Short mmCIF file of C-alpha atoms in Angstrom, two decimals:
data_model
loop_
_atom_site.label_atom_id
_atom_site.label_comp_id
_atom_site.label_asym_id
_atom_site.label_seq_id
_atom_site.Cartn_x
_atom_site.Cartn_y
_atom_site.Cartn_z
CA MET V 1 -5.83 16.11 60.63
CA ASP V 2 -2.75 14.31 59.27
CA VAL V 3 -1.40 14.85 55.75
CA GLU V 4 -2.89 11.66 54.29
CA THR V 5 -6.32 12.34 55.72
CA GLY V 6 -6.18 15.93 54.48
CA PHE V 7 -5.21 14.76 51.00
CA LEU V 8 -8.10 12.26 50.81
CA ALA V 9 -10.52 14.87 52.15
CA ALA V 10 -9.38 17.30 49.45
CA LEU V 11 -10.01 14.70 46.74
CA ALA V 12 -13.47 13.89 48.05
CA LEU V 13 -14.37 17.56 48.41
CA GLY V 14 -13.22 18.37 44.88
CA PHE V 15 -15.23 15.53 43.37
CA LEU V 16 -18.41 16.40 45.28
CA LEU V 17 -18.13 20.08 44.43
CA GLY V 18 -17.63 19.17 40.78
CA LEU V 19 -20.81 17.09 40.78
CA LYS V 20 -22.74 19.97 42.34
CA HIS V 21 -21.15 22.73 40.28
CA ALA V 22 -22.40 21.40 36.93
CA THR V 23 -25.99 21.80 38.13
CA ASP V 24 -25.74 25.59 38.37
CA ALA V 25 -28.70 27.11 36.56
CA ASP V 26 -26.65 29.07 34.03
CA HIS V 27 -24.74 25.93 33.07
CA VAL V 28 -27.89 23.88 32.52
CA VAL V 29 -29.67 26.62 30.58
CA ALA V 30 -26.67 27.22 28.29
CA VAL V 31 -26.21 23.54 27.50
CA SER V 32 -29.94 23.12 26.84
CA THR V 33 -29.58 25.39 23.81
CA ILE V 34 -27.22 22.96 22.06
CA VAL V 35 -28.11 19.52 23.39
CA GLY V 36 -31.09 19.17 21.05
CA GLU V 37 -29.02 19.49 17.88
CA ASP V 38 -28.47 15.71 17.70
CA ARG V 39 -32.02 14.57 18.62
CA ASN V 40 -30.39 11.76 20.57
CA VAL V 41 -30.29 11.04 24.28
CA TRP V 42 -26.97 9.28 24.67
CA ARG V 43 -24.92 11.63 22.49
CA GLY V 44 -25.50 14.17 25.23
CA LEU V 45 -22.66 12.39 27.03
CA TRP V 46 -20.20 13.76 24.48
CA VAL V 47 -21.78 17.22 24.52
CA GLY V 48 -21.66 17.37 28.32
CA GLY V 49 -18.19 15.87 28.41
CA ALA V 50 -16.84 18.53 26.05
CA TRP V 51 -18.46 21.23 28.19
CA GLY V 52 -16.91 19.74 31.33
CA LEU V 53 -13.45 19.64 29.75
CA GLY V 54 -13.80 23.25 28.63
CA HIS V 55 -14.95 24.26 32.09
CA THR V 56 -12.02 22.46 33.71
CA THR V 57 -9.30 23.87 31.44
CA PRO V 58 -9.16 27.49 32.71
CA LEU V 59 -9.80 26.39 36.30
CA MET V 60 -6.85 24.00 36.18
CA ILE V 61 -4.57 26.72 34.80
CA LEU V 62 -5.77 29.37 37.23
CA GLY V 63 -5.80 26.91 40.12
CA VAL V 64 -2.17 25.87 39.55
CA VAL V 65 -1.13 29.53 39.40
CA ILE V 66 -2.94 30.23 42.67
CA LEU V 67 -1.33 27.21 44.34
CA ALA V 68 2.12 28.25 43.14
CA PHE V 69 1.73 31.95 43.93
CA ARG V 70 -0.44 32.38 46.98
CA GLY V 71 -2.27 35.68 47.17
CA LEU V 72 -3.12 36.01 43.48
CA LEU V 73 -6.74 35.02 44.17
CA ASP V 74 -7.53 38.59 45.25
CA GLY V 75 -6.60 39.81 41.80
CA TYR V 76 -8.90 37.28 40.17
CA GLU V 77 -11.81 38.17 42.43
CA SER V 78 -11.49 41.81 41.43
CA VAL V 79 -12.19 40.97 37.76
CA ALA V 80 -14.52 37.98 38.23
CA HIS V 81 -17.57 40.17 37.60
CA VAL V 82 -16.25 40.91 34.10
CA PHE V 83 -16.19 37.20 33.30
CA GLU V 84 -19.64 36.83 34.83
CA PHE V 85 -20.96 39.57 32.55
CA GLY V 86 -19.37 37.71 29.65
CA VAL V 87 -21.38 34.63 30.60
CA GLY V 88 -24.55 36.73 30.38
CA VAL V 89 -23.59 37.96 26.91
CA MET V 90 -22.82 34.42 25.78
CA MET V 91 -26.16 33.11 27.04
CA VAL V 92 -28.07 35.81 25.16
CA LEU V 93 -26.14 34.97 21.99
CA LEU V 94 -26.83 31.24 22.43
CA GLY V 95 -30.54 31.94 22.79
CA VAL V 96 -30.56 34.22 19.76
CA GLN V 97 -28.76 31.54 17.78
CA VAL V 98 -31.52 29.05 18.62
CA PHE V 99 -34.14 31.37 17.15
CA TRP V 100 -31.92 32.19 14.18
CA ASN V 101 -31.56 28.50 13.39
CA LEU V 102 -35.32 28.04 13.68
CA ALA V 103 -36.03 31.06 11.49
CA ARG V 104 -33.69 30.02 8.70
CA GLY V 105 -34.96 26.41 8.68
CA ARG V 106 -36.11 25.21 5.30
CA LEU V 107 -38.06 22.14 4.23
CA HIS V 108 -36.79 20.01 1.38
CA VAL V 109 -38.10 16.96 -0.40
CA HIS V 110 -36.09 13.77 -0.20
CA GLN V 111 -36.87 10.83 -2.50
CA HIS V 112 -35.56 7.29 -2.14
CA SER V 113 -36.58 3.78 -3.09
CA HIS V 114 -37.26 0.58 -1.19
CA ASP V 115 -38.03 -2.63 -3.09
CA SER V 116 -38.61 -0.67 -6.33
CA VAL V 117 -41.17 1.54 -4.57
CA HIS V 118 -40.44 5.26 -4.58
CA HIS V 119 -40.99 7.23 -1.38
CA VAL V 120 -41.02 10.97 -0.88
CA HIS V 121 -40.39 12.52 2.54
CA ILE V 122 -40.20 16.09 3.75
CA HIS V 123 -37.31 16.90 6.05
CA GLY V 124 -35.97 19.99 7.80
CA SER V 125 -32.78 21.37 6.31
CA HIS V 126 -29.50 20.13 7.70
CA ASP V 127 -25.82 20.60 7.14
CA PRO V 128 -24.08 17.28 6.44
CA ALA V 129 -20.64 18.87 6.61
CA ALA V 130 -21.33 20.29 10.06
CA GLU V 131 -22.70 16.97 11.23
CA ALA V 132 -19.64 15.16 9.95
CA GLU V 133 -17.35 17.65 11.66
CA ALA V 134 -19.17 17.11 14.94
CA GLY V 135 -18.93 13.36 14.56
CA VAL V 136 -22.68 12.92 14.20
CA GLU V 137 -23.62 9.76 12.38
CA SER V 138 -26.71 9.43 10.24
CA GLY V 139 -29.82 8.55 12.19
CA HIS V 140 -31.08 9.87 15.49
CA GLY V 141 -32.04 6.68 17.30
CA PHE V 142 -33.11 7.10 20.89
CA PHE V 143 -30.53 4.63 22.22
CA HIS V 144 -27.83 5.14 19.58
CA LEU V 145 -24.69 6.17 21.45
CA GLY V 146 -22.51 6.55 18.37
CA ARG V 147 -18.77 6.99 18.36
CA PRO V 148 -17.27 9.56 20.75
CA PHE V 149 -16.86 13.03 19.29
CA PHE V 150 -15.60 16.38 20.51
CA ARG V 151 -17.88 19.41 20.35
CA VAL V 152 -15.85 22.60 20.00
CA LYS V 153 -18.95 24.70 20.68
CA SER V 154 -19.64 22.87 23.97
CA TYR V 155 -15.98 23.14 24.97
CA SER V 156 -15.96 26.90 24.29
CA ILE V 157 -19.08 27.44 26.36
CA GLY V 158 -17.47 25.49 29.18
CA VAL V 159 -14.33 27.65 29.02
CA VAL V 160 -16.38 30.84 29.42
CA HIS V 161 -18.28 29.36 32.36
CA GLY V 162 -15.05 28.14 33.92
CA LEU V 163 -13.82 31.69 34.45
CA ALA V 164 -16.94 32.95 36.19
CA GLY V 165 -19.71 32.12 38.61
CA SER V 166 -19.46 29.81 41.60
CA ALA V 167 -16.14 28.46 40.34
CA ALA V 168 -14.58 31.29 42.33
CA VAL V 169 -15.73 29.57 45.52
CA MET V 170 -13.90 26.42 44.48
CA LEU V 171 -10.71 28.44 43.94
CA VAL V 172 -11.00 30.10 47.35
CA LEU V 173 -10.87 26.69 49.02
CA LEU V 174 -7.54 25.95 47.32
CA GLN V 175 -5.74 28.16 49.82
CA THR V 176 -7.01 26.09 52.74
CA LEU V 177 -5.65 22.75 51.48
CA PRO V 178 -2.67 21.15 53.23
CA SER V 179 -0.28 20.92 50.27
CA PHE V 180 0.33 21.76 46.62
CA TRP V 181 -0.38 18.18 45.52
CA ALA V 182 -3.57 18.04 47.56
CA GLY V 183 -4.63 21.12 45.61
CA ILE V 184 -3.78 19.46 42.29
CA GLY V 185 -5.78 16.36 43.24
CA TYR V 186 -8.64 18.62 44.32
CA LEU V 187 -8.64 20.39 40.94
CA VAL V 188 -8.49 17.12 38.96
CA LEU V 189 -11.34 15.51 40.91
CA PHE V 190 -13.39 18.70 40.62
CA GLY V 191 -12.98 18.44 36.86
CA VAL V 192 -13.89 14.74 36.82
CA GLY V 193 -17.00 15.41 38.89
CA THR V 194 -18.01 18.28 36.61
CA VAL V 195 -17.61 16.17 33.45
CA LEU V 196 -19.62 13.27 34.89
CA SER V 197 -22.37 15.47 36.26
CA MET V 198 -22.80 17.49 33.07
CA GLY V 199 -22.78 14.28 31.02
CA ILE V 200 -25.72 13.00 33.08
CA ILE V 201 -27.51 16.35 32.85
CA THR V 202 -27.19 16.54 29.06
CA VAL V 203 -28.51 12.98 28.73
CA LEU V 204 -31.60 14.04 30.70
CA LEU V 205 -31.96 17.26 28.70
CA GLY V 206 -31.79 15.25 25.49
CA VAL V 207 -34.81 13.09 26.38
CA PRO V 208 -37.49 15.59 25.22
CA PHE V 209 -35.68 16.23 21.94
CA ALA V 210 -35.26 12.52 21.27
CA LEU V 211 -38.90 11.80 22.09
CA VAL V 212 -40.29 14.36 19.65
CA GLY V 213 -37.71 13.57 16.96
CA ASN V 214 -38.48 15.60 13.84
CA LYS V 215 -42.06 16.41 14.81
CA GLY V 216 -42.11 20.03 13.76
CA ALA V 217 -44.43 21.66 16.30
CA ALA V 218 -43.12 19.80 19.35
CA ASN V 219 -39.48 20.28 18.41
CA LEU V 220 -40.11 23.96 17.71
CA ALA V 221 -41.74 24.43 21.12
CA ILE V 222 -38.93 22.74 23.07
CA SER V 223 -36.23 24.63 21.18
CA ALA V 224 -38.08 27.92 21.68
CA VAL V 225 -38.31 27.31 25.43
CA ALA V 226 -34.57 26.61 25.63
CA GLY V 227 -33.73 29.68 23.56
CA SER V 228 -36.05 31.95 25.54
CA ALA V 229 -34.69 30.74 28.87
CA SER V 230 -31.12 31.40 27.72
CA VAL V 231 -31.90 34.95 26.51
CA LEU V 232 -33.87 35.85 29.65
CA PHE V 233 -31.31 34.37 32.04
CA GLY V 234 -28.42 36.05 30.24
CA ALA V 235 -30.16 39.43 30.20
CA ALA V 236 -31.03 39.12 33.90
CA LEU V 237 -27.44 38.20 34.76
CA MET V 238 -26.06 41.20 32.86
CA SER V 239 -28.58 43.47 34.58
CA ASP V 240 -27.64 42.21 38.04
CA ILE V 241 -23.94 42.78 37.38
CA SER V 242 -24.11 46.14 35.61
CA LEU V 243 -27.18 47.72 37.23
CA GLY V 244 -27.17 46.09 40.66
CA THR V 245 -30.58 44.45 40.24
CA THR V 246 -31.47 41.10 41.84
CA LEU V 247 -33.27 39.37 38.99
CA VAL V 248 -31.26 36.16 39.43
CA PRO V 249 -32.07 34.99 42.99
CA PHE V 250 -29.12 32.57 43.31
#
């Protein structure tokens, strides 16, 4: 294989692995706990994009170090299980936060007028300041894309995931690439594939939340399922790492 062919193969491999990597179960479950906060399908693109950027950040840094100083991967692999345990802790906390937000929810009466006719509606409590900070515009229309915004929470979750899990496999392949720049291209395309794939996944995850809107019982059920899955998956992951169980079969 000549240098040019090897370089193109590295780019293609990185992109395809990025597309696949975002579909890991722990990634999907974690993102499902936050994607319903906007009740909008298309805003999931920004949530997933922020996660993908967060996931890519530590991998880019670690990947460049590994490319520059061959042999450091062994040191990372020796502590990877610590990061993996951290993912389990984070997933439990995300699930608990879902139930905390549900438990502290309050109903309030909102009155407004249309054509001199007064209307009274009952809404769930919300935090306008938090919505403004996240770039969320008023209204939760099914097809309302809204302006791009950056979710710090999604980015942070991505960073934690980026240091653990199957990302280690991606880093192992770095040492087999033909050149430093092929490795850089591989890392960049892996990140692009991850961002695109998670953006699509979060759009799909947002469909149930957008469909039920503010319907209390349905929204409560979907949120509870997401929170429960995150707690159970996180607890199982921590058990497998610390106790040697095999509760997570993949």
